[in-house]
GROMACS .gro file of C-alpha atoms in nm:
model
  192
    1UNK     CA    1  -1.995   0.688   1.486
    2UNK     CA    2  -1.778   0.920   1.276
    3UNK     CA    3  -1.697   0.857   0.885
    4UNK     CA    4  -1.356   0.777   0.950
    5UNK     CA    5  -1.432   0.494   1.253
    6UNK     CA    6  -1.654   0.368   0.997
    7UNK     CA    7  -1.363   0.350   0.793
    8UNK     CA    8  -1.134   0.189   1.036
    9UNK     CA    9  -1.358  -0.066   1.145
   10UNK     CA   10  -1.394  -0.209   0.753
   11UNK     CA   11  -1.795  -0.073   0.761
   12UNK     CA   12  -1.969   0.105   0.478
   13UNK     CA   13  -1.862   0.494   0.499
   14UNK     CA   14  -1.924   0.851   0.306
   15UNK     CA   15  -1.546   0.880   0.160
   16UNK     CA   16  -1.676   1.151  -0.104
   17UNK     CA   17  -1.830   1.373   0.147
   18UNK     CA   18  -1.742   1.415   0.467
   19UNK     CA   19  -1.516   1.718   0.537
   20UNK     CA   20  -1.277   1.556   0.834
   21UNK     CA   21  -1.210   1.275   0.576
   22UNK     CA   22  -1.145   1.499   0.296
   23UNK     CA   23  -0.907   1.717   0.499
   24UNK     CA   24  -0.724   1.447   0.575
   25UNK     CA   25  -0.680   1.345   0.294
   26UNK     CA   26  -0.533   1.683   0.128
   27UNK     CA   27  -0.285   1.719   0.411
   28UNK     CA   28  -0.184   1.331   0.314
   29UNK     CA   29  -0.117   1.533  -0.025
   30UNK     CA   30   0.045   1.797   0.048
   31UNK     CA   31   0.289   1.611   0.242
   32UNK     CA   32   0.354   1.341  -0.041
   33UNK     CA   33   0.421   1.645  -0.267
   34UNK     CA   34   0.652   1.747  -0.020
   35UNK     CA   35   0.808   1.425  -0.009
   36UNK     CA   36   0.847   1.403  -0.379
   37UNK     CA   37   1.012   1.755  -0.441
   38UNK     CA   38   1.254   1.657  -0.184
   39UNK     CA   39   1.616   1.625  -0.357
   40UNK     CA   40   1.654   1.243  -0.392
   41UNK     CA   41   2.041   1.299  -0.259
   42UNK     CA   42   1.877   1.447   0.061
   43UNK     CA   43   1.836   1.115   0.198
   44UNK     CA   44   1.802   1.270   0.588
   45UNK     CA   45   1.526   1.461   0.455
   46UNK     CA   46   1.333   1.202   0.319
   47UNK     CA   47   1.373   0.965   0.614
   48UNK     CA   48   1.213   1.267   0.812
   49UNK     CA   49   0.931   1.289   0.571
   50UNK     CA   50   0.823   0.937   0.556
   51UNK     CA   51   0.860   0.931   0.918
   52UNK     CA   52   0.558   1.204   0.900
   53UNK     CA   53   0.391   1.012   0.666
   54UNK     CA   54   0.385   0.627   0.753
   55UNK     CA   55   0.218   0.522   1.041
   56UNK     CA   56   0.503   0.319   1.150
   57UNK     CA   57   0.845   0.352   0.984
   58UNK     CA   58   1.150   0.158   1.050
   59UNK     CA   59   1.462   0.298   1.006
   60UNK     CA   60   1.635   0.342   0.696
   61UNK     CA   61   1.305   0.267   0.447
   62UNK     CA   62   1.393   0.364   0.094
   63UNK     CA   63   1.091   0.492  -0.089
   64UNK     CA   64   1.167   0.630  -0.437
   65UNK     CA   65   0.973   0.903  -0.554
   66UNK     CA   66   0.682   0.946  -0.690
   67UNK     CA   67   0.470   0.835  -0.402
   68UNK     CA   68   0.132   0.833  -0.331
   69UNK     CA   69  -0.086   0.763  -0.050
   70UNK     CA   70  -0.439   0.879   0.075
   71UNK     CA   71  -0.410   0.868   0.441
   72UNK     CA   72  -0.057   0.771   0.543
   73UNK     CA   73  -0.118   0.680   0.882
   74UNK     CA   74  -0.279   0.342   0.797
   75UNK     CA   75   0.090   0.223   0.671
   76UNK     CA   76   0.287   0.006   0.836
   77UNK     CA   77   0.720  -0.037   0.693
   78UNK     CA   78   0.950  -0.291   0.822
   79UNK     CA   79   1.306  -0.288   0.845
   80UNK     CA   80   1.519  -0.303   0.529
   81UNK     CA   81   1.233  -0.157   0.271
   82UNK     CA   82   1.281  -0.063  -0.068
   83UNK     CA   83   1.018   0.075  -0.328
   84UNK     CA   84   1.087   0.178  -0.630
   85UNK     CA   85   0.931   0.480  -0.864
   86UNK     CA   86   0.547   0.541  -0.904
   87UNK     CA   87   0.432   0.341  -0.590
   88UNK     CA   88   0.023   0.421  -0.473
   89UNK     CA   89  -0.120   0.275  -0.158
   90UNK     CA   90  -0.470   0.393  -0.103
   91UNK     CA   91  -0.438   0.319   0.289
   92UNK     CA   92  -0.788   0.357   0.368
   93UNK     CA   93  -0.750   0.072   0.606
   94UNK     CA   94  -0.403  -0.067   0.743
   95UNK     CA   95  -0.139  -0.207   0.491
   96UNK     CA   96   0.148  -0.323   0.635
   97UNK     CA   97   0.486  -0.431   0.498
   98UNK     CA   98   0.723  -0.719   0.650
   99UNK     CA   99   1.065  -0.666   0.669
  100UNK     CA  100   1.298  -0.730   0.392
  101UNK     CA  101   1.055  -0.616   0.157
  102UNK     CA  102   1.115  -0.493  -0.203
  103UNK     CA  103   0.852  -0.349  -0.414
  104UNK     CA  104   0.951  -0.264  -0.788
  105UNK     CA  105   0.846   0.004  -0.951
  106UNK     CA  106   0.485   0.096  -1.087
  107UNK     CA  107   0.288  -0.091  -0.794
  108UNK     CA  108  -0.017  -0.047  -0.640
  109UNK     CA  109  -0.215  -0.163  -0.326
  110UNK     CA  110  -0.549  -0.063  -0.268
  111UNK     CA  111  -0.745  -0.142   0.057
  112UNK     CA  112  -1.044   0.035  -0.069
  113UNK     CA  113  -1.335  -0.118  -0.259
  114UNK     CA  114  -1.648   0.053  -0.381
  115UNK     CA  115  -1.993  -0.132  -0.356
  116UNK     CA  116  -2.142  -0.331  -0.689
  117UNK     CA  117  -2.475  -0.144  -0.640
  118UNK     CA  118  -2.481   0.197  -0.843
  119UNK     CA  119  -2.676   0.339  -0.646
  120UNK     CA  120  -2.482   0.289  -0.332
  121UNK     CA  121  -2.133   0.370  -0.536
  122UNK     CA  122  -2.257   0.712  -0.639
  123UNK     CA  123  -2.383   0.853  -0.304
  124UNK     CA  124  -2.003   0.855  -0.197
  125UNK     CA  125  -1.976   0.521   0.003
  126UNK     CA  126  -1.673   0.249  -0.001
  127UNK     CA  127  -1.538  -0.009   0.235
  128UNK     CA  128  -1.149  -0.079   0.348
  129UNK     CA  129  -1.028  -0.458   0.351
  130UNK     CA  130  -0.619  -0.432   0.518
  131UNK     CA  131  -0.341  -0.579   0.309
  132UNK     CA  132  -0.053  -0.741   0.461
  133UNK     CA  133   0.260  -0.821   0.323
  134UNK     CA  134   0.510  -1.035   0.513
  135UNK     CA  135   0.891  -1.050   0.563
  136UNK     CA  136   1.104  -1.137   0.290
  137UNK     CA  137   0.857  -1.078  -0.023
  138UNK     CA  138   0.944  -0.936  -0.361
  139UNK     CA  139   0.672  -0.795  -0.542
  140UNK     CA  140   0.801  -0.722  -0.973
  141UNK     CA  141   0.669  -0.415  -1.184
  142UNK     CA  142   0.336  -0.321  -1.188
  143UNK     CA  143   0.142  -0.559  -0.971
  144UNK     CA  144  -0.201  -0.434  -0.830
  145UNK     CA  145  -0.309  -0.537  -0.505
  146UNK     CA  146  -0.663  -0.561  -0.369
  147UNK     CA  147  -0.828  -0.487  -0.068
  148UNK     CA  148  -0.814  -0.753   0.195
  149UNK     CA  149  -0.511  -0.965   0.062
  150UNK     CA  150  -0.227  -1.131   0.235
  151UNK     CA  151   0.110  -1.207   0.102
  152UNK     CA  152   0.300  -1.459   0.283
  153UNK     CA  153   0.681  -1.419   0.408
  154UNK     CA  154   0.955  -1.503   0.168
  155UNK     CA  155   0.715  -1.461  -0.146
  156UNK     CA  156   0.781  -1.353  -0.509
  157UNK     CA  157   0.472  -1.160  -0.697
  158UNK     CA  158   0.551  -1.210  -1.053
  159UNK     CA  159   0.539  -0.887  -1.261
  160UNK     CA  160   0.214  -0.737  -1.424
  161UNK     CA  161   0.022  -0.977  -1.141
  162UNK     CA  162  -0.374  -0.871  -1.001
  163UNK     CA  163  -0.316  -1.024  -0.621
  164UNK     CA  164  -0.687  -1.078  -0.574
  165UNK     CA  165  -0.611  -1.405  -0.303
  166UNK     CA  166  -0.393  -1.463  -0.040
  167UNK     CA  167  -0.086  -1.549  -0.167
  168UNK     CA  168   0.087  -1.855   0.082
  169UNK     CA  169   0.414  -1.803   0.252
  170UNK     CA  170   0.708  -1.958   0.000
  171UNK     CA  171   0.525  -1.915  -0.297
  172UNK     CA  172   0.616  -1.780  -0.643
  173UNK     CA  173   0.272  -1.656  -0.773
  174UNK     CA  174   0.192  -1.432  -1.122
  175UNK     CA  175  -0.055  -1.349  -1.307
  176UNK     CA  176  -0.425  -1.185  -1.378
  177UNK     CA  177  -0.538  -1.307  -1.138
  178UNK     CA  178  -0.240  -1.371  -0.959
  179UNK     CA  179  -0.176  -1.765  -0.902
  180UNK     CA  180   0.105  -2.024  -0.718
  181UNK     CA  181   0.309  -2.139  -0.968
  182UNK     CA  182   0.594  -2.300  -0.749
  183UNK     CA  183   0.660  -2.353  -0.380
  184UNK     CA  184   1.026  -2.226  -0.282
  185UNK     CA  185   1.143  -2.522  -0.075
  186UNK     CA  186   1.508  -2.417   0.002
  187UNK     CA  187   1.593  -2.060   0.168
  188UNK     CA  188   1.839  -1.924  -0.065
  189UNK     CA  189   1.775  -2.121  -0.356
  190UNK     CA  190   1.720  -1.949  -0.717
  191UNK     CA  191   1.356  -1.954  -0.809
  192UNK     CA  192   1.424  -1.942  -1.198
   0.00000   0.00000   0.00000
């Protein structure tokens, strides 16, 4: 089995080491450079370019640059997405976005996760837990999200939030770690 099956499959792998990994990884990067020289008028262009990047890609996703991703295959945009400056996904396993999703700017979602064990951390070796984010969500400044979390349609993810849980569908959740503070009962309804 290769490194990057490994990877896929959410099993201990080499992500320091191994040279098909690493490649991939620096053509991942050169492309998100490309993507964030692009003019940000040139919206054709950058449709294009995510389009090369993202896995999956609905039309018209808005991605403000800078962004960063390791793999870019392993991400998944539904219709009507917006995210704003400074966004990182380390898509070492699948993270996929609902539609109707807005992400503000300064966020992060990380599907990989590094073993407690020293010994096992510095010979190279991590895991991948998918995130998933479903329709409707709106996820404020600078919130993290770990490996291996859901986020429930038609959420709000306070600003400055660590999404270490599952976050339920309806919810309005913040914090370190992130927490339900109130259930949104009524579609449309102001959550303030």
């Amino acid at each position: 089995m290769t490194e990057k099956e490994k990877m896929l499959q959410g099993m201990m792998y080499d992500a320091n080491y191994d040279a098909a990994l690493i490649a991939e990884r620096l053509a991942c990067k050169e492309k998100c450079r490309d993507y964030n020289d692009l003019r940000p008028s040139d919206m054709a262009a950058r449709e294009r370019m995510l389009n090369e990047i993202f896995g999956k890609c609905a039309p018209g996703a808005i991605v403000e640059q800078p962004f960063y991703c390791d793999y870019g295959y392993n991400i998944e945009v539904g219709r009507n997405f917006f995210a704003n400056f400074n966004m990182v996904i380390l898509d070492e396993a699948k993270v996929v976005f609902g539609d109707n999703v807005f992400v503000a700017p300064n966020c992060s979602f990380y599907t990989a996760g590094h073993p407690l064990d020293a010994v096992e951390r510095n010979k190279g070796l991590e895991y991948a837990r998918p995130i998933t984010v479903g329709n409707n969500v709106w996820i404020g400044g600078n919130v993290c999200v770990v490996p291996g979390v859901t986020i429930g349609d038609n959420c709000v993810i306070g600003a400055g939030s660590v999404v270490v849980h599952d976050i339920p569908a309806n919810s309005v959740a913040v914090g370190n770690p992130c927490r339900v503070v109130k259930s949104i009962t009524e579609p449309g309804t102001p959550t303030t």
